[in-house]
Tab-separated table of C-alpha atoms in Angstrom:
chain	number	residue	atom	x	y	z
A	1	UNK	CA	-31.400	8.592	-0.219
A	2	UNK	CA	-27.937	8.063	1.438
A	3	UNK	CA	-25.718	4.941	2.185
A	4	UNK	CA	-23.396	4.207	5.064
A	5	UNK	CA	-20.600	2.196	3.721
A	6	UNK	CA	-19.781	-1.171	5.455
A	7	UNK	CA	-16.136	-2.064	4.871
A	8	UNK	CA	-16.436	-5.572	6.126
A	9	UNK	CA	-19.491	-6.374	4.025
A	10	UNK	CA	-17.956	-4.983	0.959
A	11	UNK	CA	-14.630	-6.712	1.391
A	12	UNK	CA	-16.494	-10.066	1.918
A	13	UNK	CA	-18.244	-9.567	-1.336
A	14	UNK	CA	-15.287	-8.388	-3.483
A	15	UNK	CA	-13.957	-11.173	-5.726
A	16	UNK	CA	-11.301	-8.763	-6.813
A	17	UNK	CA	-10.112	-8.274	-3.201
A	18	UNK	CA	-10.151	-12.165	-2.569
A	19	UNK	CA	-8.017	-12.569	-5.821
A	20	UNK	CA	-5.549	-10.057	-4.333
A	21	UNK	CA	-5.503	-11.422	-0.987
A	22	UNK	CA	-4.877	-14.937	-2.167
A	23	UNK	CA	-2.185	-13.963	-4.822
A	24	UNK	CA	0.291	-16.749	-5.320
A	25	UNK	CA	3.333	-14.517	-4.631
A	26	UNK	CA	2.443	-14.210	-0.955
A	27	UNK	CA	2.501	-18.026	-0.452
A	28	UNK	CA	5.631	-18.287	-2.428
A	29	UNK	CA	7.494	-16.046	-0.320
A	30	UNK	CA	6.845	-18.247	2.632
A	31	UNK	CA	7.294	-21.572	1.039
A	32	UNK	CA	9.667	-21.395	-1.961
A	33	UNK	CA	13.448	-21.433	-1.978
A	34	UNK	CA	14.051	-17.538	-1.878
A	35	UNK	CA	17.248	-15.893	-2.863
A	36	UNK	CA	18.453	-12.367	-1.982
A	37	UNK	CA	18.222	-11.253	-5.475
A	38	UNK	CA	14.575	-12.281	-5.696
A	39	UNK	CA	13.914	-10.490	-2.429
A	40	UNK	CA	15.635	-7.457	-3.821
A	41	UNK	CA	13.343	-7.290	-6.925
A	42	UNK	CA	10.272	-6.943	-4.489
A	43	UNK	CA	12.176	-4.267	-2.300
A	44	UNK	CA	13.338	-2.274	-5.225
A	45	UNK	CA	9.908	-2.127	-6.845
A	46	UNK	CA	8.001	-1.483	-3.496
A	47	UNK	CA	10.110	1.708	-3.150
A	48	UNK	CA	8.018	3.482	-5.858
A	49	UNK	CA	4.471	3.262	-4.354
A	50	UNK	CA	6.047	3.825	-0.894
A	51	UNK	CA	7.730	7.026	-2.072
A	52	UNK	CA	4.612	8.371	-3.627
A	53	UNK	CA	2.130	7.551	-0.929
A	54	UNK	CA	2.749	10.755	1.248
A	55	UNK	CA	2.082	12.846	-2.033
A	56	UNK	CA	-1.160	10.706	-2.637
A	57	UNK	CA	-2.267	11.419	0.916
A	58	UNK	CA	-1.435	15.232	0.769
A	59	UNK	CA	-3.466	15.360	-2.524
A	60	UNK	CA	-6.468	13.534	-0.721
A	61	UNK	CA	-6.378	16.022	2.078
A	62	UNK	CA	-6.843	18.669	-0.497
A	63	UNK	CA	-9.580	17.023	-2.378
A	64	UNK	CA	-11.737	15.652	0.449
A	65	UNK	CA	-14.502	18.290	1.218
A	66	UNK	CA	-15.099	17.704	4.901
A	67	UNK	CA	-12.923	18.625	7.776
A	68	UNK	CA	-13.456	15.235	9.482
A	69	UNK	CA	-12.014	13.205	6.534
A	70	UNK	CA	-9.193	15.819	6.125
A	71	UNK	CA	-8.241	15.486	9.782
A	72	UNK	CA	-8.267	11.526	9.575
A	73	UNK	CA	-6.091	11.387	6.529
A	74	UNK	CA	-3.766	14.114	7.690
A	75	UNK	CA	-3.183	11.949	10.783
A	76	UNK	CA	-1.968	9.072	8.463
A	77	UNK	CA	0.135	11.596	6.447
A	78	UNK	CA	1.630	12.807	9.554
A	79	UNK	CA	2.850	9.442	10.718
A	80	UNK	CA	3.957	8.461	7.084
A	81	UNK	CA	6.021	11.686	6.859
A	82	UNK	CA	7.624	11.240	10.285
A	83	UNK	CA	5.695	13.703	12.424
A	84	UNK	CA	8.058	16.375	11.956
A	85	UNK	CA	11.132	14.251	12.296
A	86	UNK	CA	12.311	13.445	8.765
A	87	UNK	CA	14.343	10.311	10.213
A	88	UNK	CA	11.028	8.801	11.098
A	89	UNK	CA	9.427	9.154	7.765
A	90	UNK	CA	8.621	5.799	6.447
A	91	UNK	CA	10.519	6.073	3.228
A	92	UNK	CA	13.693	7.149	5.166
A	93	UNK	CA	13.268	4.184	7.604
A	94	UNK	CA	12.702	1.809	4.625
A	95	UNK	CA	16.008	2.891	2.873
A	96	UNK	CA	17.839	2.818	6.056
A	97	UNK	CA	16.621	-0.573	7.233
A	98	UNK	CA	17.140	-2.209	3.824
A	99	UNK	CA	20.656	-0.910	3.768
A	100	UNK	CA	21.250	-2.594	7.191
A	101	UNK	CA	19.971	-5.693	5.844
A	102	UNK	CA	22.488	-5.654	3.218
A	103	UNK	CA	20.542	-4.450	0.165
A	104	UNK	CA	22.239	-1.779	-1.941
A	105	UNK	CA	20.734	1.511	-1.149
A	106	UNK	CA	21.140	2.911	-4.598
A	107	UNK	CA	19.334	-0.002	-6.085
A	108	UNK	CA	16.625	0.215	-3.615
A	109	UNK	CA	15.708	3.852	-4.293
A	110	UNK	CA	17.026	4.047	-7.868
A	111	UNK	CA	15.887	1.061	-9.835
A	112	UNK	CA	13.381	1.886	-12.676
A	113	UNK	CA	9.810	0.772	-11.961
A	114	UNK	CA	8.255	-2.009	-13.943
A	115	UNK	CA	5.437	-0.971	-16.268
A	116	UNK	CA	2.911	-2.411	-13.708
A	117	UNK	CA	4.750	-0.429	-10.912
A	118	UNK	CA	4.489	2.755	-12.806
A	119	UNK	CA	0.708	1.990	-13.647
A	120	UNK	CA	0.146	1.391	-9.775
A	121	UNK	CA	1.626	4.826	-8.845
A	122	UNK	CA	-0.326	6.441	-11.640
A	123	UNK	CA	-3.358	4.942	-10.346
A	124	UNK	CA	-2.877	6.557	-6.949
A	125	UNK	CA	-2.146	9.858	-8.598
A	126	UNK	CA	-5.365	9.560	-10.510
A	127	UNK	CA	-7.424	8.320	-7.683
A	128	UNK	CA	-6.527	11.492	-5.668
A	129	UNK	CA	-8.240	13.723	-7.965
A	130	UNK	CA	-11.777	12.887	-6.624
A	131	UNK	CA	-13.457	12.336	-3.349
A	132	UNK	CA	-14.876	8.936	-3.937
A	133	UNK	CA	-11.895	7.277	-5.699
A	134	UNK	CA	-9.507	8.808	-3.030
A	135	UNK	CA	-11.472	7.224	-0.163
A	136	UNK	CA	-11.712	3.834	-2.013
A	137	UNK	CA	-7.991	3.705	-2.572
A	138	UNK	CA	-7.139	4.905	0.942
A	139	UNK	CA	-9.199	2.271	2.909
A	140	UNK	CA	-8.336	-0.464	0.419
A	141	UNK	CA	-4.718	0.332	0.993
A	142	UNK	CA	-4.868	0.638	4.647
A	143	UNK	CA	-6.859	-2.626	5.243
A	144	UNK	CA	-4.453	-4.729	3.121
A	145	UNK	CA	-1.107	-3.010	3.859
A	146	UNK	CA	0.090	-5.395	6.538
A	147	UNK	CA	-0.457	-8.325	4.312
A	148	UNK	CA	2.038	-7.047	1.841
A	149	UNK	CA	4.408	-5.414	4.407
A	150	UNK	CA	4.373	-8.885	6.079
A	151	UNK	CA	5.443	-10.485	2.875
A	152	UNK	CA	8.458	-8.178	2.609
A	153	UNK	CA	9.264	-8.882	6.208
A	154	UNK	CA	9.161	-12.603	5.585
A	155	UNK	CA	11.309	-12.235	2.615
A	156	UNK	CA	13.976	-10.186	4.356
A	157	UNK	CA	14.005	-12.699	7.236
A	158	UNK	CA	14.507	-15.620	5.065
A	159	UNK	CA	17.301	-14.216	3.029
A	160	UNK	CA	19.238	-12.399	5.704
A	161	UNK	CA	18.085	-13.628	8.894
A	162	UNK	CA	17.079	-10.276	10.170
A	163	UNK	CA	13.638	-10.481	12.099
A	164	UNK	CA	13.612	-7.094	13.632
A	165	UNK	CA	13.333	-4.812	10.572
A	166	UNK	CA	12.654	-1.355	11.683
A	167	UNK	CA	10.392	-0.567	8.770
A	168	UNK	CA	8.340	-3.628	9.435
A	169	UNK	CA	8.008	-2.811	13.044
A	170	UNK	CA	6.748	0.621	12.491
A	171	UNK	CA	3.974	-0.627	10.260
A	172	UNK	CA	2.877	-3.083	12.959
A	173	UNK	CA	2.871	-0.238	15.437
A	174	UNK	CA	1.076	2.421	13.367
A	175	UNK	CA	-1.203	0.342	11.044
A	176	UNK	CA	-4.195	-0.021	13.522
A	177	UNK	CA	-4.241	3.790	13.732
A	178	UNK	CA	-4.274	4.068	9.864
A	179	UNK	CA	-7.139	1.611	9.501
A	180	UNK	CA	-9.041	3.460	12.078
A	181	UNK	CA	-8.555	6.651	10.340
A	182	UNK	CA	-9.392	5.169	6.999
A	183	UNK	CA	-12.563	4.036	8.485
A	184	UNK	CA	-13.515	7.389	9.760
A	185	UNK	CA	-13.620	8.560	6.173
A	186	UNK	CA	-16.533	6.147	5.623
A	187	UNK	CA	-18.699	7.408	8.425
A	188	UNK	CA	-20.092	10.260	6.328
A	189	UNK	CA	-23.358	9.706	4.287
A	190	UNK	CA	-23.036	8.909	0.623
A	191	UNK	CA	-25.495	8.405	-2.136
A	192	UNK	CA	-25.910	4.997	-3.609
A	193	UNK	CA	-23.984	6.262	-6.615
A	194	UNK	CA	-21.259	7.591	-4.494
A	195	UNK	CA	-20.919	4.507	-2.439
A	196	UNK	CA	-20.621	2.514	-5.790
A	197	UNK	CA	-17.724	4.785	-6.874
A	198	UNK	CA	-15.840	4.287	-3.641
A	199	UNK	CA	-16.011	0.547	-3.879
A	200	UNK	CA	-15.319	0.625	-7.520
A	201	UNK	CA	-12.131	2.468	-6.745
A	202	UNK	CA	-11.144	-0.024	-4.076
A	203	UNK	CA	-11.534	-2.878	-6.662
A	204	UNK	CA	-9.370	-0.872	-8.970
A	205	UNK	CA	-6.558	-0.510	-6.386
A	206	UNK	CA	-6.521	-4.196	-5.843
A	207	UNK	CA	-6.464	-4.959	-9.511
A	208	UNK	CA	-3.411	-2.569	-9.753
A	209	UNK	CA	-1.629	-4.458	-6.847
A	210	UNK	CA	-2.456	-7.807	-8.357
A	211	UNK	CA	-0.807	-6.736	-11.612
A	212	UNK	CA	2.102	-5.533	-9.544
A	213	UNK	CA	2.488	-8.910	-7.887
A	214	UNK	CA	1.807	-10.828	-11.219
A	215	UNK	CA	4.779	-9.031	-12.672
A	216	UNK	CA	6.965	-9.757	-9.712
A	217	UNK	CA	6.037	-13.437	-9.809
A	218	UNK	CA	7.202	-13.406	-13.667
A	219	UNK	CA	10.428	-11.541	-12.798
A	220	UNK	CA	11.464	-13.594	-9.857
A	221	UNK	CA	9.744	-16.971	-10.737
A	222	UNK	CA	8.062	-17.046	-7.246
A	223	UNK	CA	4.621	-18.287	-7.606
A	224	UNK	CA	4.803	-18.385	-11.421
């Protein structure tokens, strides 16, 4: 017996996803009095999962068994890595755009990760060791990435007045492709046990991100 994975149905049923989506930090970024230093904490910690993400995707391409899934994830990886142009790689655009907004580049790329940030990156590494967990982390990331990117964009706009951040813009441009390709990995047939593993992995990813934002709330006082 096989199962076709329904992303929308599973998202609607996941209490872990809803807890993440409704995290108090996102609302606080829009409504609280925000300082540049508070925004800097978010930007500096975000660097770590951003920097690791291409490695995660490359490891997923290696572990996924079918060429359709490999092709879908390779397309995301290609965009993340700049499509052959290093200056278009997301992490390069991130560092450049934050520098242009007045955030210290060395702090953005060189600040030590919080314990929760390191655990998040380790979660991505661990998930890329197996097909089901890799797919769970991929589609969970791509379907909620804009929520998090939007939060960063709003924080930047509020403390610097910059509303045309290039890194935010490239996510708005490319994210529909990423979601489409992530969904392609769900088109294969899975046993009920495999489907369960995929969605358990997605929940684990949201738990790790929830802890990430819990720590940011503690460190910045936003939503605390």
